[in-house]
Backbone as a ProteinNet text record, in pm:
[ID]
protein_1_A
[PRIMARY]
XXXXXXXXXXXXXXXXXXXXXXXXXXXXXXXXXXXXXXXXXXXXXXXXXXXXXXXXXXXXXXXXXXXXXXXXXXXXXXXXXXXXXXXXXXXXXXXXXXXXXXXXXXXXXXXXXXXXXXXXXXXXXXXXXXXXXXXXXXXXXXXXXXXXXXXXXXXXXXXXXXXXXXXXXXXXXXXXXXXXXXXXXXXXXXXXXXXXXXXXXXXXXXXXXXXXXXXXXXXXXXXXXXXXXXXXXXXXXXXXXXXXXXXXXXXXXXXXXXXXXXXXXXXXXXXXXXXXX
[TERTIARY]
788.9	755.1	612.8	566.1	393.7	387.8	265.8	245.9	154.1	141.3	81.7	-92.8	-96.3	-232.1	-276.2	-177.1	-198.7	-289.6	-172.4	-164.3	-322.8	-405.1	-516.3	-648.7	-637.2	-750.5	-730.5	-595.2	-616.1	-686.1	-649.8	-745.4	-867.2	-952.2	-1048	-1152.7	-1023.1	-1145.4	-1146.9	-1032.4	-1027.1	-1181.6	-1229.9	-1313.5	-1449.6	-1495.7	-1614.1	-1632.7	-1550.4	-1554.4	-1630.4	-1638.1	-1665.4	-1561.9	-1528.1	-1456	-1552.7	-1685.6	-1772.9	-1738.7	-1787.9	-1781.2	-1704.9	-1569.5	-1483.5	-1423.1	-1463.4	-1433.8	-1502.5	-1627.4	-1717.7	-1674.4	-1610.2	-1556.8	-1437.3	-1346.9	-1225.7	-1220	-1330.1	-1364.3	-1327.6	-1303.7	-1230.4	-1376	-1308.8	-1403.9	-1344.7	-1460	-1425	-1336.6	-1327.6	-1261.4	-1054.6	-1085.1	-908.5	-908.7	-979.1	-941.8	-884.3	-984.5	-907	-777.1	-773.2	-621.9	-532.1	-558.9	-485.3	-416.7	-533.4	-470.6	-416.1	-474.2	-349.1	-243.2	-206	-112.9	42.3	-45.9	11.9	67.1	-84.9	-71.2	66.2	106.2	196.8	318.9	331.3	472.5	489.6	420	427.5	432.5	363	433.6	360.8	218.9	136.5	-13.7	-102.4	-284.7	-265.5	-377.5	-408.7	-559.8	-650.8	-792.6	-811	-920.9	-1021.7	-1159.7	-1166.7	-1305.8	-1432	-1532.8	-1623.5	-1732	-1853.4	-1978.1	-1999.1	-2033.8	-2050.8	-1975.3	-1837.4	-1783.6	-1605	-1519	-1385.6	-1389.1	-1297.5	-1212.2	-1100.1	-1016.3	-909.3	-815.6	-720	-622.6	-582.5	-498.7	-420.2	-335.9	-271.2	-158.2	-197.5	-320.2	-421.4	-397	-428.5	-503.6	-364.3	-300.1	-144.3	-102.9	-78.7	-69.7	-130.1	-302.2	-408.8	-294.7	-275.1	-237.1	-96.7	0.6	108.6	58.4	2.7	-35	-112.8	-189.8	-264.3	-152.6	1.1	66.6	127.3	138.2	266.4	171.7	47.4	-6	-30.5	-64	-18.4	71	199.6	352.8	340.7	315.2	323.5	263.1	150.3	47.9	116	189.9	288.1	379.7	470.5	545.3	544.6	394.5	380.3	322.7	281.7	273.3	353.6	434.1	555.5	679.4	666	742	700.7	564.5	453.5	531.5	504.1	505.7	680	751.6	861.4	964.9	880.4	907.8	846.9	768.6	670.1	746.2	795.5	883.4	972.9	1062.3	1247.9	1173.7	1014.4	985.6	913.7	913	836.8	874.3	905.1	949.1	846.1	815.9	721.7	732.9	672.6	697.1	591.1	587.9	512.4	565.3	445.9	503.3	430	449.2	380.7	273.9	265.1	152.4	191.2	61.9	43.9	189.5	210.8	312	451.4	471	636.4	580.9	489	457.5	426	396.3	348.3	505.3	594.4	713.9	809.3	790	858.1	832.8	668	611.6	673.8	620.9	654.1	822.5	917.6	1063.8	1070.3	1038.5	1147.6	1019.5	929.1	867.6	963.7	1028.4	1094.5	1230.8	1293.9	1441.9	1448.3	1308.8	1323.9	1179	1127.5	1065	1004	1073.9	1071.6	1041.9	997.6	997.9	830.8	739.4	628.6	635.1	509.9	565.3	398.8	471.6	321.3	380.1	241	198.1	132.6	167.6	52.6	82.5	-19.5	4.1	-12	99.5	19.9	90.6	4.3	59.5	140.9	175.2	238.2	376.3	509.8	609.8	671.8	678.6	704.9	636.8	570.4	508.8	593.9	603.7	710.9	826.6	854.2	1006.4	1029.6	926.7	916.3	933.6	826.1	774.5	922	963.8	1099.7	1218.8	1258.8	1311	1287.8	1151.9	1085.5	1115	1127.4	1168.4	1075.1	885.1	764.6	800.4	826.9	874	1043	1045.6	1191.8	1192.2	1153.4	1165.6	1019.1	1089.4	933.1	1013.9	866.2	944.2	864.4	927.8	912.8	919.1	864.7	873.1	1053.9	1077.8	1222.6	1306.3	1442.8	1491.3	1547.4	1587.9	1616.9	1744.4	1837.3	1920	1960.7	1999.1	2033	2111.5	2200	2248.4	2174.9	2281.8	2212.6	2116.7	2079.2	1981.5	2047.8	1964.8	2041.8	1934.6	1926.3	1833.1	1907.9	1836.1	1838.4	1733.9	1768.3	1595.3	1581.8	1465.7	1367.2	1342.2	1261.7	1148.2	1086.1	1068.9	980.8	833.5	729	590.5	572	481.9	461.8	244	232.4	64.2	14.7	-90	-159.2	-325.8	-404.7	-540.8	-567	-669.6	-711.1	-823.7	-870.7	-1049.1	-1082.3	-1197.1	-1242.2	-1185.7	-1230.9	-1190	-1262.7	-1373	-1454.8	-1467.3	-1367.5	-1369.3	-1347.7	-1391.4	-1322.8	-1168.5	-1142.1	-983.5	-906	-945.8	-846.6	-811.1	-798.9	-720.2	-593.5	-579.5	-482.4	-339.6	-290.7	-160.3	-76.7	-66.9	-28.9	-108.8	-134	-206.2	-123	-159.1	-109.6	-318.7	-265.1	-391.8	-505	-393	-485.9	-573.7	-554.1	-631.2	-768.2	-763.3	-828.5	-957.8	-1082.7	-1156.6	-1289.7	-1325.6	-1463.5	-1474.1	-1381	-1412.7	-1448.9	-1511	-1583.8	-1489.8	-1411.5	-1308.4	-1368.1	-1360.7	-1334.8	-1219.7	-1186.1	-1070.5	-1084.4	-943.1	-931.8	-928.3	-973.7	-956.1	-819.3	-750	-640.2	-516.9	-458.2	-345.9	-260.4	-276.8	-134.1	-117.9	-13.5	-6.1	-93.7	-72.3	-193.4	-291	-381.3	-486.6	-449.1	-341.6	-317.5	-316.5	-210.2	-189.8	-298.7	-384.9	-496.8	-566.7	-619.9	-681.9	-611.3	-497.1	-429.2	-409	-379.9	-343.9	-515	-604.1	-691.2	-800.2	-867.8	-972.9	-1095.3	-1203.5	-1288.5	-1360.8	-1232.7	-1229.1	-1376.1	-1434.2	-1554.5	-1516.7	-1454.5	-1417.9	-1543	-1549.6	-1650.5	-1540.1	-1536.9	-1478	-1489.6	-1392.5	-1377.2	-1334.5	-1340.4	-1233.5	-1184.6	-1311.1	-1247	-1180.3	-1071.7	-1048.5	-1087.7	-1113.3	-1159.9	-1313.5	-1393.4	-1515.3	-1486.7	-1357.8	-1292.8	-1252.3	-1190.1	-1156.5	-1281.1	-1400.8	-1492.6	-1555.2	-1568.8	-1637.2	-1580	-1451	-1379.6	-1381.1	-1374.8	-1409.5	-1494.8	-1600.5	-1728.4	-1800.8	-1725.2	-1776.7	-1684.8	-1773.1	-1704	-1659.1	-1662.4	-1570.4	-1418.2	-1337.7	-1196.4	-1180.5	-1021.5	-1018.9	-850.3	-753.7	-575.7	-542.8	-459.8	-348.4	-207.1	-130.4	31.1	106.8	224.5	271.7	322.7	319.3	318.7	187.2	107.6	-52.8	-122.7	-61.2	-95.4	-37.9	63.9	134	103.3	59.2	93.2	-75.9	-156.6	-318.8	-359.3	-267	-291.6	-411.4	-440.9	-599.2	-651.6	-751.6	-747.1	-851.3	-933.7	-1026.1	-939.1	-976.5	-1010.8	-999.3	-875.2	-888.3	-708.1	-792.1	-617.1	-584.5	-429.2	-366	-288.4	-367.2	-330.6	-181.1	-12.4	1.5	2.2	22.7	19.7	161.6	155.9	297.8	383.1	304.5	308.6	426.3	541.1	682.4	611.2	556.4	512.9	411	357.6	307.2	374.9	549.1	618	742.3	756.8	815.2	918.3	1002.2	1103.6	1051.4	1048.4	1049.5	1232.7	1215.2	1311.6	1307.2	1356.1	1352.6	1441	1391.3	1485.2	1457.7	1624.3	1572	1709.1	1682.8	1840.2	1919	2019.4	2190.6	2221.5	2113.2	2145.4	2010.6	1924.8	1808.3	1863.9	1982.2	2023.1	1995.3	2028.8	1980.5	1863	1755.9	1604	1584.2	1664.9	1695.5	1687.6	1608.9	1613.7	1730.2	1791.4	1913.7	1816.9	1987.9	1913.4	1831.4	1787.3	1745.9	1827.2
745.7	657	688.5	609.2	602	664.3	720.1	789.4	665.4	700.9	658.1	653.8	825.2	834	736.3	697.9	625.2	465.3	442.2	305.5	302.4	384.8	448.2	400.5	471.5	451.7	352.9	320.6	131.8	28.4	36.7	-28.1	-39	126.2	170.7	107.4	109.2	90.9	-82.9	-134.5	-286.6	-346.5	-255.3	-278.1	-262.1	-156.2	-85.3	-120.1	-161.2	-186.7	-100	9.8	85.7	238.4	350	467.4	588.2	581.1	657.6	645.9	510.4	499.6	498	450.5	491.7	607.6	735.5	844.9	947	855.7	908.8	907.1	790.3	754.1	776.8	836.7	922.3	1062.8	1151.6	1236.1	1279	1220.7	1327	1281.5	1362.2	1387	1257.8	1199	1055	1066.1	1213.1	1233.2	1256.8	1297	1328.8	1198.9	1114	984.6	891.8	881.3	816.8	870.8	1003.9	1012.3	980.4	998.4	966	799.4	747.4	566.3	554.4	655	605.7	656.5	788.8	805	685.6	627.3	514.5	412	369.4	244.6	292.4	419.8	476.5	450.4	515.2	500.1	333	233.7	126.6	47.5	76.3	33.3	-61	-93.2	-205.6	-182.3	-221.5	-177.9	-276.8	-224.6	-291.5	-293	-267.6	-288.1	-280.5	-362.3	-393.5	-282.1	-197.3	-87.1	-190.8	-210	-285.3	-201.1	-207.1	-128	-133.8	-27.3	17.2	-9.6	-78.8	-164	-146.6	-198.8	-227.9	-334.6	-411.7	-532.6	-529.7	-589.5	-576.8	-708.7	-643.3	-772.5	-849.8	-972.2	-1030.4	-998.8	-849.8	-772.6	-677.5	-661.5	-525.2	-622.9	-733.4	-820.3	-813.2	-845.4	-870.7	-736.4	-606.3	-493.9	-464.7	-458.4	-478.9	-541.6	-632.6	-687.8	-670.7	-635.8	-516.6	-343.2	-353.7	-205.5	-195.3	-299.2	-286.6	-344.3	-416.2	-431.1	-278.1	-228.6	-111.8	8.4	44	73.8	72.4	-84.9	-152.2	-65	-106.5	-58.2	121.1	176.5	304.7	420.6	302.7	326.3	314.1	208.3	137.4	232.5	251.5	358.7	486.4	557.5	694	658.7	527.9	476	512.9	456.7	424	527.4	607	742	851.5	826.4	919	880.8	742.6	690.1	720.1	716.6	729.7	897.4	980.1	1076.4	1149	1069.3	1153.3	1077.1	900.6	881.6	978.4	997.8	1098.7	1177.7	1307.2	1407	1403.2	1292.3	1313.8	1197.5	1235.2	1184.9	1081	978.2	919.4	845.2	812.3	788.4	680.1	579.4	464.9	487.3	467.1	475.2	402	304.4	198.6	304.3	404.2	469.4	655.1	715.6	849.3	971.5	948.9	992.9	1068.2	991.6	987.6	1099.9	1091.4	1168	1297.1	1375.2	1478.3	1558.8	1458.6	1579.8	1503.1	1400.1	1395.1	1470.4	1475.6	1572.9	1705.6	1782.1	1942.1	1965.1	1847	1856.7	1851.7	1793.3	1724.3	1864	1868.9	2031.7	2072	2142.9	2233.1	2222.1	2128	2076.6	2080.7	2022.6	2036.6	2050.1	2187.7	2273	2215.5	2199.5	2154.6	2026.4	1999.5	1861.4	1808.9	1687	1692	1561.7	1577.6	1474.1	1399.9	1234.4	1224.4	1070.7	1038.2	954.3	859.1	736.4	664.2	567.1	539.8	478.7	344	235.2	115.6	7.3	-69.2	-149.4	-221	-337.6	-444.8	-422.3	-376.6	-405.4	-430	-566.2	-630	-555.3	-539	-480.6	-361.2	-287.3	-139.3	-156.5	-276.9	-304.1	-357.7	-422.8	-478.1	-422.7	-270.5	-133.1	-48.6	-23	0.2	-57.2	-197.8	-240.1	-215.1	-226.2	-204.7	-101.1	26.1	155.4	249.3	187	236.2	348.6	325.6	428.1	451.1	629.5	628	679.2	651.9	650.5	528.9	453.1	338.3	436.5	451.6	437.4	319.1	255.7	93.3	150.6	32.3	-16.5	-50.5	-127.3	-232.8	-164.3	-192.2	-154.9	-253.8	-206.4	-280.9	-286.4	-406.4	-419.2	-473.4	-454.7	-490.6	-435.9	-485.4	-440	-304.2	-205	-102.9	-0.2	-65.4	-9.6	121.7	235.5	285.3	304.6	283.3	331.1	356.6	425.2	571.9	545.9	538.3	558.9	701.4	763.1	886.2	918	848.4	942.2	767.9	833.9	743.9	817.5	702.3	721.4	613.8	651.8	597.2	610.5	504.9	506.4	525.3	592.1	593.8	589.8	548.5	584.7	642.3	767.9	873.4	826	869.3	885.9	984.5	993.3	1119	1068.6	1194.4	1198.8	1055.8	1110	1011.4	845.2	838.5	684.3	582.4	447.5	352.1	338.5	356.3	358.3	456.6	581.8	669.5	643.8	611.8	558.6	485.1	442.2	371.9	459.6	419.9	550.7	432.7	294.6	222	74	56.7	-74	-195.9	-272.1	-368.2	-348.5	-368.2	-367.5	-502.7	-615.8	-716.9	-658.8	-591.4	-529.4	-492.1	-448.8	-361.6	-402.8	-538.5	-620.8	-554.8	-601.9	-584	-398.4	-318.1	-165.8	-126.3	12	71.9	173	205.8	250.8	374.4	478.5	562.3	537.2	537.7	491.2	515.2	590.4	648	547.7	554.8	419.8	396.3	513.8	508	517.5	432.5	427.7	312.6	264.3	251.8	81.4	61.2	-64	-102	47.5	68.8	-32.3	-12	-87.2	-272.9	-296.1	-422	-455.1	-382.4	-427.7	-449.8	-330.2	-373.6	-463	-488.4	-586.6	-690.4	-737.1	-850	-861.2	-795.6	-786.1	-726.5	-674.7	-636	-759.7	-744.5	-916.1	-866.5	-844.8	-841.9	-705	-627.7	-481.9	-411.1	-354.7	-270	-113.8	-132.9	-16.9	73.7	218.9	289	359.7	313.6	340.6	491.3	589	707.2	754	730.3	780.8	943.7	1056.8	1149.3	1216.6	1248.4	1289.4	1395.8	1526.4	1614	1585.1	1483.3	1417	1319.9	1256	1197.5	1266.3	1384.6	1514.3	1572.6	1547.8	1663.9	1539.6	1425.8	1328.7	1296.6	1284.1	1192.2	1376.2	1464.8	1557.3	1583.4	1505	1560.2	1410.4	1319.1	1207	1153.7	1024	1008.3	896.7	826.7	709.9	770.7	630.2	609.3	645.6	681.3	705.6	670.4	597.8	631.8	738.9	802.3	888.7	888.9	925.7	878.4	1031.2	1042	1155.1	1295.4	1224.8	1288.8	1300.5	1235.2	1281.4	1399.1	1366.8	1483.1	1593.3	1606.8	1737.2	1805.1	1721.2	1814.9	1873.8	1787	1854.9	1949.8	1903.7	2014.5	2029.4	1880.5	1885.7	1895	2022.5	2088.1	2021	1898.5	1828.1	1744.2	1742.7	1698.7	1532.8	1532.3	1322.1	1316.2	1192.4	1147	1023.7	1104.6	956.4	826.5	701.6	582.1	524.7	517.4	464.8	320.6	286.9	129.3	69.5	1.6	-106.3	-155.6	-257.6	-339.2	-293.8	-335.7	-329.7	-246.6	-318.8	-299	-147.8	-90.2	21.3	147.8	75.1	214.9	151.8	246.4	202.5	371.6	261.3	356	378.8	461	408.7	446.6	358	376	449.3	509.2	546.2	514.8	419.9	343	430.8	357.7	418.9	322.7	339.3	290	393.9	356	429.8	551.6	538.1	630.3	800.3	699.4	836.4	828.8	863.6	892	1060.3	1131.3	1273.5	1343.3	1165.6	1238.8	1222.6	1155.4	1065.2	1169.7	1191.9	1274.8	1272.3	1366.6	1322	1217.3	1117.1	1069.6	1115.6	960.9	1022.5	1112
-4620.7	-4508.4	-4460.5	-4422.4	-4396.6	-4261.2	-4217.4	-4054.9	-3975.2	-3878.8	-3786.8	-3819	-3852.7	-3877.4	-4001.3	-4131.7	-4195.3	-4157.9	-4081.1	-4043.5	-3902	-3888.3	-3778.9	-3928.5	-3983.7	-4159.5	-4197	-4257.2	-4289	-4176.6	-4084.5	-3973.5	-3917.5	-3944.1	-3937.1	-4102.1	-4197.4	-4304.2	-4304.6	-4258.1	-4235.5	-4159.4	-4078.4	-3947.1	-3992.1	-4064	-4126.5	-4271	-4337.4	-4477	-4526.5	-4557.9	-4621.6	-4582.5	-4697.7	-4671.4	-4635.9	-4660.1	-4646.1	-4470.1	-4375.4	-4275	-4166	-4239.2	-4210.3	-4165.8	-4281.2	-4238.1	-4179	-4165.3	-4036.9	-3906.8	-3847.6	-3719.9	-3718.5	-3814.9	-3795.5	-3829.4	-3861	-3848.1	-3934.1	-4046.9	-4165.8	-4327.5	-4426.2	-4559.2	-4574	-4641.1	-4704.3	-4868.1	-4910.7	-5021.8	-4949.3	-4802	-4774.3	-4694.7	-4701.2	-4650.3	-4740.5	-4872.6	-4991.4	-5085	-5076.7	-5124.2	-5011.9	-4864.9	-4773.5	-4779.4	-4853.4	-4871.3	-4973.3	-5075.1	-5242.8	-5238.2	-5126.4	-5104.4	-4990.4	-4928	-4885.9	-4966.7	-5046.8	-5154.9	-5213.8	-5332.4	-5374	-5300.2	-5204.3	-5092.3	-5091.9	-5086.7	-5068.1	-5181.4	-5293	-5394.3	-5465.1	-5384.6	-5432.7	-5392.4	-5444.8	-5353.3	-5237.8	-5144.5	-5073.8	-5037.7	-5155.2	-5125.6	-5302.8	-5270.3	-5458.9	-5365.2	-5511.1	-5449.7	-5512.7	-5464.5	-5482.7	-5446.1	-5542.7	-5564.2	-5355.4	-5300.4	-5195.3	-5073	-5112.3	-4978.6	-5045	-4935.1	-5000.8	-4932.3	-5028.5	-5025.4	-5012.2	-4950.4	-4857	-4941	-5026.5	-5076.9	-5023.3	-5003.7	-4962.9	-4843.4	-4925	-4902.5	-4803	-4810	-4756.2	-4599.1	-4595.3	-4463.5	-4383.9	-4460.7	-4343.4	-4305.4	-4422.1	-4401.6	-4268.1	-4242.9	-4134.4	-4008.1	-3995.5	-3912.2	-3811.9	-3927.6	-3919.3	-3846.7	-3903.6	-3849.5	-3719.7	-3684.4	-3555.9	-3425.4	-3492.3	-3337.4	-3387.8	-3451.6	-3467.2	-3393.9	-3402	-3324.7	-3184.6	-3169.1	-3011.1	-2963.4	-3000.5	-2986.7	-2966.7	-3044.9	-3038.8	-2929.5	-2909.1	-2741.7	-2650.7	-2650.5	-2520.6	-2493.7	-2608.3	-2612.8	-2547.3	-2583.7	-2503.6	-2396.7	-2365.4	-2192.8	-2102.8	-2214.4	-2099.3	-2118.8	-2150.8	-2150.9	-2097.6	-2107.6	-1989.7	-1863.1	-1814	-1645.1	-1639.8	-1735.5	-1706.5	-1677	-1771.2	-1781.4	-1563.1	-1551.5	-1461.9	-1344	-1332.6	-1192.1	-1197.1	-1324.9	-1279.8	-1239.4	-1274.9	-1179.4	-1064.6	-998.9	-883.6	-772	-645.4	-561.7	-522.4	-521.9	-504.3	-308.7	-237.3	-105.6	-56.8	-26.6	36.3	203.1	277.8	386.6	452.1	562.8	645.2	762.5	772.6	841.9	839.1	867.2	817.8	904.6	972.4	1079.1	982	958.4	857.3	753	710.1	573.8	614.3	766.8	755.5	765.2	816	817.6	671.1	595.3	478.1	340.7	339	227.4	254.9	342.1	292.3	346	385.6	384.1	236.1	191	16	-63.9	-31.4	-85.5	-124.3	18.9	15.5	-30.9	-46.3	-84	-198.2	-313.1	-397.1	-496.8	-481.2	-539	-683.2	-758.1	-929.7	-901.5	-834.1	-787.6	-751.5	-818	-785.1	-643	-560.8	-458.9	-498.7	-478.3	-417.3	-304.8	-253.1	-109.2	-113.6	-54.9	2.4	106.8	212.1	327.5	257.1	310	280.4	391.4	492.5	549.8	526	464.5	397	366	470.1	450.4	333.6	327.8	223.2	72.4	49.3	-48.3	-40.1	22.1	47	-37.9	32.3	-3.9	-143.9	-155.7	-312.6	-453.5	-376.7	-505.2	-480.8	-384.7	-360.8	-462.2	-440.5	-579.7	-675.2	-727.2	-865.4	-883.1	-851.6	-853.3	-857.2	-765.7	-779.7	-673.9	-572	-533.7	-485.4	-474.2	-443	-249.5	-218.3	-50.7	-0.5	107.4	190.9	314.1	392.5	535.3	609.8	728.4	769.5	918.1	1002.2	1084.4	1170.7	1064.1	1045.5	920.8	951.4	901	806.4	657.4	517.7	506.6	529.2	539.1	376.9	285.1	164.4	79.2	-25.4	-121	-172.6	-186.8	-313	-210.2	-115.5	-47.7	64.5	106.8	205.7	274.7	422.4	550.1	663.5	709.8	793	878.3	1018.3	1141.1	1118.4	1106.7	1096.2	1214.9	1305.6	1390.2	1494.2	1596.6	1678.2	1688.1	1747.8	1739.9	1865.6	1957.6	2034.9	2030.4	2079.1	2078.8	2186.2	2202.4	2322.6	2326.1	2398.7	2440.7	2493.3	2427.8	2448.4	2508.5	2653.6	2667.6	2812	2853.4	2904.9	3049.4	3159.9	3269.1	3357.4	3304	3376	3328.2	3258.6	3178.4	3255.7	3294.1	3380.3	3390.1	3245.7	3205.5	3232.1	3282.3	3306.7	3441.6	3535.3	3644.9	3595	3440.4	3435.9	3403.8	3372.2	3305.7	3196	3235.8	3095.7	3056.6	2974.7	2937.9	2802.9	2801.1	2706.9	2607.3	2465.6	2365.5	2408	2454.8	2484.1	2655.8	2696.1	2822.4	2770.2	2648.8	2617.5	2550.7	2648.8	2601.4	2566.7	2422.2	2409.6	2434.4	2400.6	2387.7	2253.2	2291.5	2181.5	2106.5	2010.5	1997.7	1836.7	1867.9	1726	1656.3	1536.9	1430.2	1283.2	1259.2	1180.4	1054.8	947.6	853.5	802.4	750.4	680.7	810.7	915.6	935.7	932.5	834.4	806.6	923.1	948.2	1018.8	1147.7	1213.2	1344.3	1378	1228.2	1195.2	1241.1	1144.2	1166.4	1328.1	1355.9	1511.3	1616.4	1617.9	1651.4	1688.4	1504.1	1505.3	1552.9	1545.9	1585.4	1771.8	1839.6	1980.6	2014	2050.9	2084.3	2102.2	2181.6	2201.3	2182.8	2083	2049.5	2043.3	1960.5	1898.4	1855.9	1894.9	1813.9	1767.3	1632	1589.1	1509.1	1547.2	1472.6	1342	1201	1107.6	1114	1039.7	961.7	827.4	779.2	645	623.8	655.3	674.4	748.1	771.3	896.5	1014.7	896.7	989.6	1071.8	1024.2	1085	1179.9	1165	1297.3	1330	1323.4	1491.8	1543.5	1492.9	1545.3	1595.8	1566.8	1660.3	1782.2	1813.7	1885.1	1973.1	1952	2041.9	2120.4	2026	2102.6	2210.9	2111.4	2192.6	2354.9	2405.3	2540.4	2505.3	2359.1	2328.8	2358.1	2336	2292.4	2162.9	2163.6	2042.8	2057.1	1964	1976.6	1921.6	2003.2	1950.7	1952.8	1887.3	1891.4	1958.8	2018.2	2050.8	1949.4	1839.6	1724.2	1668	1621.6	1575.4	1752.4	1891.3	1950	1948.3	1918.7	1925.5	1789.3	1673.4	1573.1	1527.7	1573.4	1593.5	1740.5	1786.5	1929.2	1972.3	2020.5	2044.6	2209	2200.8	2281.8	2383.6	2356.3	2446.7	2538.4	2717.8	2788.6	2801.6	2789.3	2758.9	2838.3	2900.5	3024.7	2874	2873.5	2786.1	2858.9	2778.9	2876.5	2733.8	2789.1	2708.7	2679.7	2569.2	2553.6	2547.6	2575.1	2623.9	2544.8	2422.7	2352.1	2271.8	2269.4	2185.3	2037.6	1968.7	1865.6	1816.4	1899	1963.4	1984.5	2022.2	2077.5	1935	1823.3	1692.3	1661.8	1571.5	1493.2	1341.8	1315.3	1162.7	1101.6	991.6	925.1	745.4	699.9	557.1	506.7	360.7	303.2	154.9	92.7	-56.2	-157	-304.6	-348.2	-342.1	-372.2	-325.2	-414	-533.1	-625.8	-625	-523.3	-469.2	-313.6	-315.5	-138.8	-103	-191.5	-205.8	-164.6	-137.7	-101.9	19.9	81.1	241.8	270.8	457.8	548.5	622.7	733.4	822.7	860.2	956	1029.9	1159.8	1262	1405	1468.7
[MASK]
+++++++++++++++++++++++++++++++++++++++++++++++++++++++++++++++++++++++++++++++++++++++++++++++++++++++++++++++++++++++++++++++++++++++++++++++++++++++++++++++++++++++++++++++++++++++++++++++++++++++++++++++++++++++++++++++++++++++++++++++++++++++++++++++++++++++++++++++++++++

């Protein structure tokens, strides 16, 4: 039976027409390249190239052979594709989560639960999309907003998060103690890039938002420290940075603001589920 690497040289010399060149760009002696093909031709039972003064010619038999061999190739790529991505979901807990909150106490829980175990993360607004990669089986835990009521499915409420505005003593706004986002006109706001639905809400309830972007974070803690902007914080992003600056928290009102999350998963990764609330 013929190899792979076989069926790699017939294709290569299909391409270059020549074995000299051929076995330049497959790295081998152009003398263990040509017994490498009569040893094929042999197993197979028929030629599949006419040698012609400086070039080969490719039979009939040679061309379709060619053609055979470049999907079986295809195929064989796909194959360790997809036994790679597959081998690597059964080891690793994978987790989508609608904002950063959920993940600082779900990562190093399932760490620890299960060791042999690789984890990985990503924030992504879009619900629906959660729930989607969820089916697909992209990931094996979303945590949401709302809870997933469906076949096959199991959810569990996690954790509440409540939002607040952070700013200095002397701010116009600290006299307040609660606000709605639409109050909150035409402010100058520090913001973290990556949270998660936050962002959305925001932008959506807020009337003519001027956000100063971040992406890193520790450059958004050392700014929003030092500066006399706004900045949000949640009761969980304060307690678990324990941040030691000088800022009256105003909370915000807005239903949507003060949230549950929920962690969903299928029925057969229930094992990775946190207790519940």
């Amino acid at each position: 039976m013929f190899e792979l690497n076989q069926l790699e040289q017939l294709v290569t010399i299909a391409k270059y027409g020549t074995l000299s060149e051929a076995a330049q760009k497959l790295y081998i002696s152009q003398p263990a390249l040509s017994r490498s093909m009569q040893k094929f031709e042999k197993e197979l039972g028929f030629p599949l190239f006419e040698h012609k003064k400086n070039k080969v010619i490719m039979t009939p038999t040679g061309v379709l052979a060619v053609s055979y061999a470049r999907e079986l190739l295809r195929r064989a790529k796909e194959m360790q594709s997809q036994l790679t991505l597959y081998h690597k979901t059964r080891n690793t807990i994978s987790i989508g989560s609608c904002a950063p909150a959920p993940l600082w106490e779900l990562v190093p829980m399932l760490s620890e639960r299960f060791p042999d175990m690789a984890i990985a993360s990503e924030v992504q607004a879009d619900e629906e999309l959660l729930f989607s990669k969820l089916k697909e089986e992209v990931y094996r835990i979303v945590t949401t907003t709302s809870p997933l009521e469906e076949e096959r499915i199991v959810c569990r409420p996690f954790r509440e998060e409540k939002l607040y505005l952070a700013v200095p003593d002397d701010h116009e706004l600290a006299s307040c103690s609660e606000l709605y986002l639409k109050d909150l006109k035409n402010l100058t706001i520090i913001l973290h890039s990556r949270i998660g639905f936050w962002y959305d809400l925001c932008m959506r309830e807020m009337e003519n938002p001027n956000f100063i972007m971040h992406d890193d974070f520790d450059q958004f803690i050392t700014l929003t420290s030092a500066s006399t902007l706004p900045h949000f914080v949640t009761d969980i992003s304060h307690q678990r940075f324990r941040r030691t600056d000088n800022r009256h928290l105003i909370h915000i009102l807005d239903p949507e603001a003060n949230v549950t999350y929920y962690c969903s998963c299928l029925e057969e990764n229930e094992m990775y589920l946190p207790p519940a609330l």
